[in-house]
GROMACS .gro file of C-alpha atoms in nm:
model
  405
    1UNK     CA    1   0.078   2.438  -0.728
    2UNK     CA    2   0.312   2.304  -0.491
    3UNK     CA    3   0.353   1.909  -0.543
    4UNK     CA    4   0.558   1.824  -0.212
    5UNK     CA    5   0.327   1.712   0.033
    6UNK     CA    6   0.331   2.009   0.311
    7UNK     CA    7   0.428   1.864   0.629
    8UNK     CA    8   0.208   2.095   0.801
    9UNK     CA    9  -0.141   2.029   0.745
   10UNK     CA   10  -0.126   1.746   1.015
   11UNK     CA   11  -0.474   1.527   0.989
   12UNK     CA   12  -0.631   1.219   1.181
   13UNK     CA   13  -0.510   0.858   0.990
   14UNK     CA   14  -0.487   0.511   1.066
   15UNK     CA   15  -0.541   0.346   0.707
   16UNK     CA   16  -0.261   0.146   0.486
   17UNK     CA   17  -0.238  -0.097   0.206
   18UNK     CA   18  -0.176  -0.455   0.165
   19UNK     CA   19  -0.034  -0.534  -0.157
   20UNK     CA   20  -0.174  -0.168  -0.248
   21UNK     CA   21  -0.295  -0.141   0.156
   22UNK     CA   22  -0.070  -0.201   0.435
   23UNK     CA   23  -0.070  -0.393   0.784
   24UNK     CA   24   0.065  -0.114   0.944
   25UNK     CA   25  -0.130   0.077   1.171
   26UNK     CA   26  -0.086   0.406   1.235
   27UNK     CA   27  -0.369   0.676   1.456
   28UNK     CA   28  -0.218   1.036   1.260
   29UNK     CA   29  -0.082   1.136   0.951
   30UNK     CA   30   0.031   1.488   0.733
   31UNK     CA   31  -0.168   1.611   0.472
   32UNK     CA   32  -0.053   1.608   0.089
   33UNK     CA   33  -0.142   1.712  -0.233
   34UNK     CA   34  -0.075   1.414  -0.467
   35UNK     CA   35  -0.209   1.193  -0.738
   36UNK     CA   36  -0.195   0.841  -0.866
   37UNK     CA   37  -0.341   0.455  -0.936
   38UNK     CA   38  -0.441   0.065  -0.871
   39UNK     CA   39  -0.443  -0.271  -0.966
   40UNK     CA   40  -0.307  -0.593  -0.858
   41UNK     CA   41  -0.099  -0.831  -1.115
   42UNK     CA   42  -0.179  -1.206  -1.187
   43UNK     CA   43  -0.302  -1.467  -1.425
   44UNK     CA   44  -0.610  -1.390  -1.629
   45UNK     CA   45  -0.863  -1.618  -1.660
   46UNK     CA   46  -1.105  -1.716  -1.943
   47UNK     CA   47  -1.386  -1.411  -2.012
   48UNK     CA   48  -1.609  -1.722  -1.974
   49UNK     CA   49  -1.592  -1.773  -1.616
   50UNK     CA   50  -1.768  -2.098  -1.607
   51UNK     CA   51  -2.162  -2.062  -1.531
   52UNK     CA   52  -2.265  -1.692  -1.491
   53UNK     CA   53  -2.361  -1.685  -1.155
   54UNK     CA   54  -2.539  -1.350  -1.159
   55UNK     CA   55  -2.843  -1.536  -1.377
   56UNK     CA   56  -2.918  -1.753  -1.094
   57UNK     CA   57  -3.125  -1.644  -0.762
   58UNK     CA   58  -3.077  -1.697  -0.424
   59UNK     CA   59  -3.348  -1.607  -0.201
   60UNK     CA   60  -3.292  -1.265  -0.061
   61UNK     CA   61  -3.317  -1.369   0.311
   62UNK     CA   62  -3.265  -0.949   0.427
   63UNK     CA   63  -3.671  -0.921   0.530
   64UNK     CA   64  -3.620  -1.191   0.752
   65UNK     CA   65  -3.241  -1.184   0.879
   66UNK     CA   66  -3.115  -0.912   1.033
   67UNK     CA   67  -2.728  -0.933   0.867
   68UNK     CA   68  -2.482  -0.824   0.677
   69UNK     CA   69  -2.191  -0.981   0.550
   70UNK     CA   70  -1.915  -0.740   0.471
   71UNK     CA   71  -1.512  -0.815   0.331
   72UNK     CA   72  -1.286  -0.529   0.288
   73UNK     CA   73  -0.960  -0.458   0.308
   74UNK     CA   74  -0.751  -0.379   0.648
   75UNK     CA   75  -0.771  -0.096   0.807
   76UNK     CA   76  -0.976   0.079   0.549
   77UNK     CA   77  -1.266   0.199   0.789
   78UNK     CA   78  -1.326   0.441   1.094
   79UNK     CA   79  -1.162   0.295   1.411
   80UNK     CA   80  -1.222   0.404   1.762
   81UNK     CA   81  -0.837   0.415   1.876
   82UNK     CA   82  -0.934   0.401   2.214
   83UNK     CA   83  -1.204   0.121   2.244
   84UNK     CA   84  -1.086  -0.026   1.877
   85UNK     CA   85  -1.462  -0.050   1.789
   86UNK     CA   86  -1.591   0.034   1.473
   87UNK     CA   87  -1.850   0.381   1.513
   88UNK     CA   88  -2.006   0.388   1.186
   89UNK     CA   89  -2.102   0.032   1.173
   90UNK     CA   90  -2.192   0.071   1.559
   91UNK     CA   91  -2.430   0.358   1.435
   92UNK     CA   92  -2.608   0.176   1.132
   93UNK     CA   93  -2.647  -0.151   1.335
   94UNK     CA   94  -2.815   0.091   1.589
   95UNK     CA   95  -3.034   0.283   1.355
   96UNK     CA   96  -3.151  -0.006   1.116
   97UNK     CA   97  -3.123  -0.344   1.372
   98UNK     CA   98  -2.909  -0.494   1.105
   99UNK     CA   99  -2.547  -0.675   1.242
  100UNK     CA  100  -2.272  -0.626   1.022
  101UNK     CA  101  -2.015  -0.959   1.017
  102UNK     CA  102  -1.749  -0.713   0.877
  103UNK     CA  103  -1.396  -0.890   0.797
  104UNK     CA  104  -1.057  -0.752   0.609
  105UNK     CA  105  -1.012  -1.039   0.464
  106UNK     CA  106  -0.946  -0.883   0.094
  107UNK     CA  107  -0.602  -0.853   0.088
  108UNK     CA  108  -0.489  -0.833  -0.266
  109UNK     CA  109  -0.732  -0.835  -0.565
  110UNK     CA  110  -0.671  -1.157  -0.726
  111UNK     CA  111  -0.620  -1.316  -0.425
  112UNK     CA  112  -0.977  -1.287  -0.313
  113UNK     CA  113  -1.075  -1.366  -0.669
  114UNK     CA  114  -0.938  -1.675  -0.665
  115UNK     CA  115  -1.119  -1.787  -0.320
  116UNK     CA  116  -1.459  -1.676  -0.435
  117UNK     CA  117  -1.426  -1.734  -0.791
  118UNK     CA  118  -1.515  -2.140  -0.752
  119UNK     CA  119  -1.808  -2.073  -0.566
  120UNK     CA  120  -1.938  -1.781  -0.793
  121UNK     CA  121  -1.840  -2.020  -1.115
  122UNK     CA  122  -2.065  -2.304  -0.939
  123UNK     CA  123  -2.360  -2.059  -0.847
  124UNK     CA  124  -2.300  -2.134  -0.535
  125UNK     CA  125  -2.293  -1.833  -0.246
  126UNK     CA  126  -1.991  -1.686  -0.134
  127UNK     CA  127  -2.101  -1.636   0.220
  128UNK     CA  128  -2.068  -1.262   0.144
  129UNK     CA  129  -2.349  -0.979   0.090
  130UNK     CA  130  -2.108  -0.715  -0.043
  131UNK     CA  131  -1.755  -0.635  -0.061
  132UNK     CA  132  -1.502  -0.383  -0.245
  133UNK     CA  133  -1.270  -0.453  -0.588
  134UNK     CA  134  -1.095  -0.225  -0.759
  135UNK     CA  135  -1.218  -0.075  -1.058
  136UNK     CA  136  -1.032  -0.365  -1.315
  137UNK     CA  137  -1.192  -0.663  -1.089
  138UNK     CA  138  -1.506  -0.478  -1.062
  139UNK     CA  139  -1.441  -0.536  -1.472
  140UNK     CA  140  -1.395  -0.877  -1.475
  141UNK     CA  141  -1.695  -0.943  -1.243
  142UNK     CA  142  -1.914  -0.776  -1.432
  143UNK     CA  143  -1.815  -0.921  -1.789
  144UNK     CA  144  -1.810  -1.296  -1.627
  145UNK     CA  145  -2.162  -1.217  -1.427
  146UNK     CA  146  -2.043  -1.268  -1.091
  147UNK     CA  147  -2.218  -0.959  -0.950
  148UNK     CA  148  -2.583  -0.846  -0.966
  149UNK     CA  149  -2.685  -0.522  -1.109
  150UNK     CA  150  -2.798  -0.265  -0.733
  151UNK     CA  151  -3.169  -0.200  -0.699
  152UNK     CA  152  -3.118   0.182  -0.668
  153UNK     CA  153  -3.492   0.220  -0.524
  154UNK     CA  154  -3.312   0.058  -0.218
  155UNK     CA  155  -2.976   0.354  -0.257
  156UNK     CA  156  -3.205   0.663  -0.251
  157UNK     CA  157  -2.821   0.849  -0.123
  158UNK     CA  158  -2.687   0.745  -0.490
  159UNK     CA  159  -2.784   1.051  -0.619
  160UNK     CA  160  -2.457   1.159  -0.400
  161UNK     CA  161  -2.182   0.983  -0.595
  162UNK     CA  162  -1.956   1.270  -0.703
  163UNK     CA  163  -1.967   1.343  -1.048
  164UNK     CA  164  -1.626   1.230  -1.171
  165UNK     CA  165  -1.744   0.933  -1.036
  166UNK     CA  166  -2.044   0.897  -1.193
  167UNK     CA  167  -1.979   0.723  -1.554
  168UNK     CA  168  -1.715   0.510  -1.539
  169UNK     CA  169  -1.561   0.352  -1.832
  170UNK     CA  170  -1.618  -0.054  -1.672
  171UNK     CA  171  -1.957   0.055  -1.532
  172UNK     CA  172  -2.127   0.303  -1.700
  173UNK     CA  173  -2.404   0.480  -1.521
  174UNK     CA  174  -2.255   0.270  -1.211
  175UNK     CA  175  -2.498   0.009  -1.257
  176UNK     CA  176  -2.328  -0.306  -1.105
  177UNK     CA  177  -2.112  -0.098  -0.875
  178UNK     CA  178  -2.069   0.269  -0.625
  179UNK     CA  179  -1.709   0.375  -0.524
  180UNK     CA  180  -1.617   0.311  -0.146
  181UNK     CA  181  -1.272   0.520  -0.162
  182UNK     CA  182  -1.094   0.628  -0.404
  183UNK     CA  183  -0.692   0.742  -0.406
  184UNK     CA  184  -0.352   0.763  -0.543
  185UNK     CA  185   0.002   0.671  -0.630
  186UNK     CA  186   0.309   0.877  -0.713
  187UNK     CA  187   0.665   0.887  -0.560
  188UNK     CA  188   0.780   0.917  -0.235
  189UNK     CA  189   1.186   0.958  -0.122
  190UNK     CA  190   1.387   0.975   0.132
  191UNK     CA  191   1.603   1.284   0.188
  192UNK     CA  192   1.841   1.131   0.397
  193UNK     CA  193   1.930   0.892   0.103
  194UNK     CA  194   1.904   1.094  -0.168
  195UNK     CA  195   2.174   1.337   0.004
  196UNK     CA  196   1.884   1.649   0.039
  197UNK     CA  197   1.797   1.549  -0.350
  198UNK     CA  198   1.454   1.573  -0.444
  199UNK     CA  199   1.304   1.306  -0.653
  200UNK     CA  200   1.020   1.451  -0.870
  201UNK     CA  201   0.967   1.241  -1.203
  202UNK     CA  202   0.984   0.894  -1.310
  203UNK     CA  203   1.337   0.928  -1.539
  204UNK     CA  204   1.516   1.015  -1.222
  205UNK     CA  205   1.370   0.703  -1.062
  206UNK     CA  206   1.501   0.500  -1.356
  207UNK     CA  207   1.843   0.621  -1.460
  208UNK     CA  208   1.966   0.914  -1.152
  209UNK     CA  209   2.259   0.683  -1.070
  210UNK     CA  210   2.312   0.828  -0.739
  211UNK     CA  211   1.971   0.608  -0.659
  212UNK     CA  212   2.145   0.289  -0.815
  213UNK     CA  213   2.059   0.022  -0.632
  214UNK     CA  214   1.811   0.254  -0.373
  215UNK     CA  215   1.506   0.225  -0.629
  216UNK     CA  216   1.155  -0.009  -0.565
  217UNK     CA  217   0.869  -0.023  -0.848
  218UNK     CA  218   0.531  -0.129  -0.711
  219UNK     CA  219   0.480  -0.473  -0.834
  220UNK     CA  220   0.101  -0.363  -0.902
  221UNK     CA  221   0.144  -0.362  -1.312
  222UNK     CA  222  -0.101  -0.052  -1.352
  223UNK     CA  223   0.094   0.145  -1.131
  224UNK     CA  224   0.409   0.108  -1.220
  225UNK     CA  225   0.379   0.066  -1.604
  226UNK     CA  226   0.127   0.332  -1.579
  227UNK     CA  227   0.328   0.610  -1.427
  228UNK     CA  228   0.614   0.487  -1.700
  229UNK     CA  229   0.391   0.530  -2.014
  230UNK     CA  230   0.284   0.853  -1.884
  231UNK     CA  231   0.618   0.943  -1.821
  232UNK     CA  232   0.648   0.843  -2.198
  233UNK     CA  233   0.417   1.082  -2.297
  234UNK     CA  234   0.139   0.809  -2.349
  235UNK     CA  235  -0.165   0.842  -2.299
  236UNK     CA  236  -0.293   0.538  -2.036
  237UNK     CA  237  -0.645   0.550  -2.143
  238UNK     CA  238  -0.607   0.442  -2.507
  239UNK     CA  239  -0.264   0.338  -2.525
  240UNK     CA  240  -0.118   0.033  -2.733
  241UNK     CA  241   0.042  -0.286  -2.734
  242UNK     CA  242   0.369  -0.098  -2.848
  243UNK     CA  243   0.276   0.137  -2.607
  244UNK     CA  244   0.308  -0.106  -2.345
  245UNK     CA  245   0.620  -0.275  -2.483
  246UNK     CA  246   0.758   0.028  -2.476
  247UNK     CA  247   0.702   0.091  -2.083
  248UNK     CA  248   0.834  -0.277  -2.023
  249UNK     CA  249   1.150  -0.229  -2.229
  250UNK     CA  250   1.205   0.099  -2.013
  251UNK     CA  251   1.197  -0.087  -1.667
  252UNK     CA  252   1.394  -0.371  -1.811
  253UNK     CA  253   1.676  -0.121  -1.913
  254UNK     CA  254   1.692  -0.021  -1.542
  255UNK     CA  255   1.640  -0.332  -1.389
  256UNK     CA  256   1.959  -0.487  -1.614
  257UNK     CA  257   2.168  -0.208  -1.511
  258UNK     CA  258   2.100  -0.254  -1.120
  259UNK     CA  259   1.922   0.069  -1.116
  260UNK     CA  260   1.616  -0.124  -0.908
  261UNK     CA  261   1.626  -0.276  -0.581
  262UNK     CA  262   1.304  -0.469  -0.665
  263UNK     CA  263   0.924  -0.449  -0.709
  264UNK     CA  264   0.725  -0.449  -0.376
  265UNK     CA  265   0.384  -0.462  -0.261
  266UNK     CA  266   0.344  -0.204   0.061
  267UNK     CA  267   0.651  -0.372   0.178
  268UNK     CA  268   0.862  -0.085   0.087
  269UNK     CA  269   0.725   0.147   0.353
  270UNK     CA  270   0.989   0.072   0.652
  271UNK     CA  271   1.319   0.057   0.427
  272UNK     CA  272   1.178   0.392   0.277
  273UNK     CA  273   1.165   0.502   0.668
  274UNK     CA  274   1.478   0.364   0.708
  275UNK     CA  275   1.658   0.498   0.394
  276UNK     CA  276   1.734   0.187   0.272
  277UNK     CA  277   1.498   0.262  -0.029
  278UNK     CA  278   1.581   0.640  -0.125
  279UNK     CA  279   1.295   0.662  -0.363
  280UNK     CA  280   1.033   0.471  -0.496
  281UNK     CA  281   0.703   0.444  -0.674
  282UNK     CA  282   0.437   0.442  -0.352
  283UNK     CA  283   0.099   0.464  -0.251
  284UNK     CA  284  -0.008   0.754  -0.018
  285UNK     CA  285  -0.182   0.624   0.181
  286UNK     CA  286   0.139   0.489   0.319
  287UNK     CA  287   0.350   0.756   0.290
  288UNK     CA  288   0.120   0.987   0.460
  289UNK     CA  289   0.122   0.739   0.761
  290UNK     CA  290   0.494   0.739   0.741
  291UNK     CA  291   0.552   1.080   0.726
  292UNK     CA  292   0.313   1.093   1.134
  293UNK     CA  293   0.709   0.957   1.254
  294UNK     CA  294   0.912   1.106   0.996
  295UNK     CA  295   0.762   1.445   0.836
  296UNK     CA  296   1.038   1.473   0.610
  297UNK     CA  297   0.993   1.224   0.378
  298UNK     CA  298   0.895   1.320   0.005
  299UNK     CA  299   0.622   1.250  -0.158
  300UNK     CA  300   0.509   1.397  -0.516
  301UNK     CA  301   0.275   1.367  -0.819
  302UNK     CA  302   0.471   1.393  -1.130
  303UNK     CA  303   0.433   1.654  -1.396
  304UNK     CA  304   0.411   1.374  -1.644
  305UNK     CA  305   0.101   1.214  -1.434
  306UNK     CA  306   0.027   0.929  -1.278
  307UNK     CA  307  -0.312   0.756  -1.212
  308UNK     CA  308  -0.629   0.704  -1.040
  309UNK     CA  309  -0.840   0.436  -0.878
  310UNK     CA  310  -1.093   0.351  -0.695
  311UNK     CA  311  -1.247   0.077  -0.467
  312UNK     CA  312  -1.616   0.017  -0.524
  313UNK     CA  313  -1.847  -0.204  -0.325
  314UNK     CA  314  -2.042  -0.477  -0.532
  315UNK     CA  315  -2.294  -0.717  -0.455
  316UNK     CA  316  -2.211  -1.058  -0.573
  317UNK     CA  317  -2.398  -1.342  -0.710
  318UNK     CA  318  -2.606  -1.511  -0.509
  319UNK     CA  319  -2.616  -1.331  -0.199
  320UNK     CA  320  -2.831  -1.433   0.068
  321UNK     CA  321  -2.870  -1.026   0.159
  322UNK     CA  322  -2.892  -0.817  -0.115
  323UNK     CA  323  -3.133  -0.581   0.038
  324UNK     CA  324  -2.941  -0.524   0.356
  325UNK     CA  325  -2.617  -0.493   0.174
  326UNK     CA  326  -2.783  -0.154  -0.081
  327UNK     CA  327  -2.895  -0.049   0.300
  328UNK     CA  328  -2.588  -0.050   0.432
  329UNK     CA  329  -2.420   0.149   0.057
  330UNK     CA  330  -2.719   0.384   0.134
  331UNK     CA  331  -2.587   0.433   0.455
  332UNK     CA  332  -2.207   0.552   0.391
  333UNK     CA  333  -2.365   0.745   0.120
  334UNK     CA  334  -2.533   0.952   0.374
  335UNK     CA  335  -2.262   1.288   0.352
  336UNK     CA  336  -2.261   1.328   0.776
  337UNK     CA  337  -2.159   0.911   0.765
  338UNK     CA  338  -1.869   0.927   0.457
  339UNK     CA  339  -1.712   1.266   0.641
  340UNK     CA  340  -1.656   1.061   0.960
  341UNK     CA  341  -1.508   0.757   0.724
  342UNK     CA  342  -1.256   0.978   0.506
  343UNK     CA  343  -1.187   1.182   0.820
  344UNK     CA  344  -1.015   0.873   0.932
  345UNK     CA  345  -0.892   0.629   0.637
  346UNK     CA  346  -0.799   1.026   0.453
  347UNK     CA  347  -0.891   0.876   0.083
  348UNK     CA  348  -1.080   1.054  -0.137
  349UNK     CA  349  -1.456   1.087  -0.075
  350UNK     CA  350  -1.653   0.982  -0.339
  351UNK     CA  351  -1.965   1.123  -0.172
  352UNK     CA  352  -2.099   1.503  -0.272
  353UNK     CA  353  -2.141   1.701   0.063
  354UNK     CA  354  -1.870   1.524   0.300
  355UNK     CA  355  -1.675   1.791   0.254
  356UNK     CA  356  -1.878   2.053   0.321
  357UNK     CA  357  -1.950   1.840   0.627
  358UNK     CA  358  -1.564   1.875   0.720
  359UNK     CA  359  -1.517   2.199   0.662
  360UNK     CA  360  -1.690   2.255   0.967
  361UNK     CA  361  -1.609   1.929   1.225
  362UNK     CA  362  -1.202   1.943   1.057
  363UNK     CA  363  -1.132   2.166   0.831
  364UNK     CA  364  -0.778   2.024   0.765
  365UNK     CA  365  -0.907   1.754   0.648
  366UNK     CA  366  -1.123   1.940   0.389
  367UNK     CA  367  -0.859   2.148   0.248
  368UNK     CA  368  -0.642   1.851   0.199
  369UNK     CA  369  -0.575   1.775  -0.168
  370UNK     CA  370  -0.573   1.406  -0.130
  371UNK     CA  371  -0.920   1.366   0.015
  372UNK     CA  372  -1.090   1.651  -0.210
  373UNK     CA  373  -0.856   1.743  -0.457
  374UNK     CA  374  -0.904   2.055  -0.689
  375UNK     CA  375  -1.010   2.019  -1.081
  376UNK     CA  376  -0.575   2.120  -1.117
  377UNK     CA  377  -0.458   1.805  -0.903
  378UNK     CA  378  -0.738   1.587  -1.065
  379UNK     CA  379  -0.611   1.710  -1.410
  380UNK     CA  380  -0.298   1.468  -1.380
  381UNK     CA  381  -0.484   1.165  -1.236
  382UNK     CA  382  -0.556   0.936  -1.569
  383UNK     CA  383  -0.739   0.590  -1.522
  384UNK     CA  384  -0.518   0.298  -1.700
  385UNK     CA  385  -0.799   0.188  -1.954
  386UNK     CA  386  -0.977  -0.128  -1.903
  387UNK     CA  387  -0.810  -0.457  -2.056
  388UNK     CA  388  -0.977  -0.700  -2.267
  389UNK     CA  389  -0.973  -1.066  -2.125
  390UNK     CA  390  -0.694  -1.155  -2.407
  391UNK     CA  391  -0.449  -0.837  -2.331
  392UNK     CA  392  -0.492  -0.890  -1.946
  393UNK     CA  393  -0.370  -1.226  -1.986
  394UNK     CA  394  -0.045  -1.132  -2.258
  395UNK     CA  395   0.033  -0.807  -2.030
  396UNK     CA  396   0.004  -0.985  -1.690
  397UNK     CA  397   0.213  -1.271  -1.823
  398UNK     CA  398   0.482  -1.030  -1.937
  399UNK     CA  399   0.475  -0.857  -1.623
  400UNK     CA  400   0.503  -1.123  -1.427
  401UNK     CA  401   0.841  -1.240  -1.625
  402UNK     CA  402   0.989  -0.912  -1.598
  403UNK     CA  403   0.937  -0.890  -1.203
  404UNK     CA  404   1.039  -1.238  -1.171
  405UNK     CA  405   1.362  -1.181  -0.922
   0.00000   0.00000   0.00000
């Protein structure tokens, strides 16, 4: 298997990060065949979480309001480029008479923890029916009660959630939670700066000297300390505290000799462009939007591994719409409605039959590794293994000191 991203399987995109999603906006992007991971650094805080909001009510108001209330993050749904509308929320208001108040307001994971956290802590409602964390928050809302378990009667499409999917490891039997995307991280270069050199593996990345100085981390701790253990030879879903130590000493050795130019959110996409970064740990989402301007940029997965995430929609505490919020994950797990999501955003479906869906309406799409990868690309994707309250606080706060410029 070929792990450059072929800049010839050209496919509809307009979907980027902030801290793991970006602002920018792009309408195409190049297909790739790539693997990776998620998570978003910060301060733990106590696995007590105040009152557990989850075992207090609020009235469900969805039999008698017609709404919604939706946060995501940017630029992580189907856009109309030409009207700048939203079709599949366009389509379920239509077909169900419920409104959708959808906002990107989730920028970074702990960042929205930290505005709803207060309210959930109080029992109070967010103003929010559902939104999407990634798999480690979904962790933490679960363990502090801060979401409510889904009435499946109300998700008949559940059924749908690919296997792989299926039992997860912070929600088993996906009780609390159902994946909205899923996707990658791996390394991405610049050919221009690397003088023609392919970058392929994490060791090059942290001592090639001829990238001295050209070199960004992610400052996401799972990525970047994930794709270092594995590059170690650890394994991510059961590794250590020396483990971990280990991976921290490793970046510290490069970061002392100058080998990094820093740790970045998404910010690293336009020096990459620009060569100013010749190689770096990225998402690819990103890259792939990069690489609609400037097809030869690099982008691999690393024989070593990397990791995987996903972002899952969860109902939280005491919201005023639970009902209309399990319609509206019934609805994008409808195959016909996910196809014409990942057709756009080009994540990985998480929903059995959208690509059988897209073989037909774009095929490119469907044979694109990153959006339906094969059982040999998903055999390098490893999930960094959920944190107890207690490590997440010690490993954060370690991060954090390292990264510190």
């Amino acid at each position: 298997m070929n792990d450059q991203i072929p800049p010839t399987l050209s496919v509809s995109l307009a979907r980027g990060l902030l801290s793991r999603r970006t602002l920018m906006i792009g309408a195409a992007g190049l297909g790739v065949t790539t693997l990776a991971a998620c998570g978003s650094k910060g301060r733990s805080p106590s696995a007590s979480g105040g009152t557990s909001a989850s075992a207090k009510s609020a009235q469900d108001m969805s039999g008698s309001e017609k709404l919604v209330n939706w946060s995501n993050w940017p630029e992580y749904i189907d856009v109309d480029d030409k009207t700048q509308k939203r079709p599949t929320l366009e389509a379920f208001t239509k077909q169900t008479g419920i409104k959708v108040n959808y906002t990107e307001d989730y920028n970074d994971n702990d960042e929205f923890y930290a505005k709803v956290r207060p309210l959930l802590a109080a029992g109070n409602d967010t103003g929010r029916d559902v939104w999407c964390s990634t798999d480690w928050m979904v962790a933490r809302l679960i363990r502090q009660g801060y979401v409510q378990k889904l009435d499946l009667a109300n998700i008949p499409n559940h059924g749908n959630v690919e296997d792989s999917l299926k039992n997860v490891e912070f929600d088993p039997g996906r009780v609390y939670s159902l994946p909205w995307q899923s996707g990658f991280a791996g390394i991405a270069y610049n050919p221009k700066a690397t003088g023609g050199k392919k970058i392929e593996s994490v060791d090059q990345l942290l001592t090639d000297p001829s990238l001295k100085g050209k070199v960004t981390l992610l400052s996401e701790m799972r990525d970047s300390v994930g794709l270092v253990m594995l590059a170690m030879g650890k394994d991510i879903t059961k590794f250590t505290d020396a483990d971990f130590n280990a991976a921290i000493d490793e970046i510290k050795k490069a970061k002392d000799a100058g080998q990094l130019r820093g740790f970045t959110g998404n910010e690293y996409t336009k020096p990459l462009a620009a060569g100013d970064i010749a190689a770096c740990i990225a998402w690819t989402g990103d890259v792939v939007q990069l690489q609609a301007e400037n097809p030869s940029l690099g982008y691999v997965l690393p024989q070593t591994g990397c990791t995987l995430w996903s972002d899952n929609f969860v109902i939280p505490a005491m919201a005023k719409h639970k009902k209309n919020a399990e319609t509206l994950i019934n609805y994008y797990y409808d195959p016909k409605v996910m196809a014409q999501v990942v057709d756009y955003v080009n994540y990985i479906a998480p929903v059995k039959g959208a690509k059988e869906v897209l073989v037909k309406e774009d095929p490119s799409v469907a044979k694109n590794q990153l959006i339906f990868p094969d059982p040999q690309t998903l055999s390098r994707a490893h999930v960094f293994r959920g944190l107890t309250p207690a490590e997440e606080t010690k490993y954060s706060a370690k991060w954090a000191e390292l990264t510190a410029s």
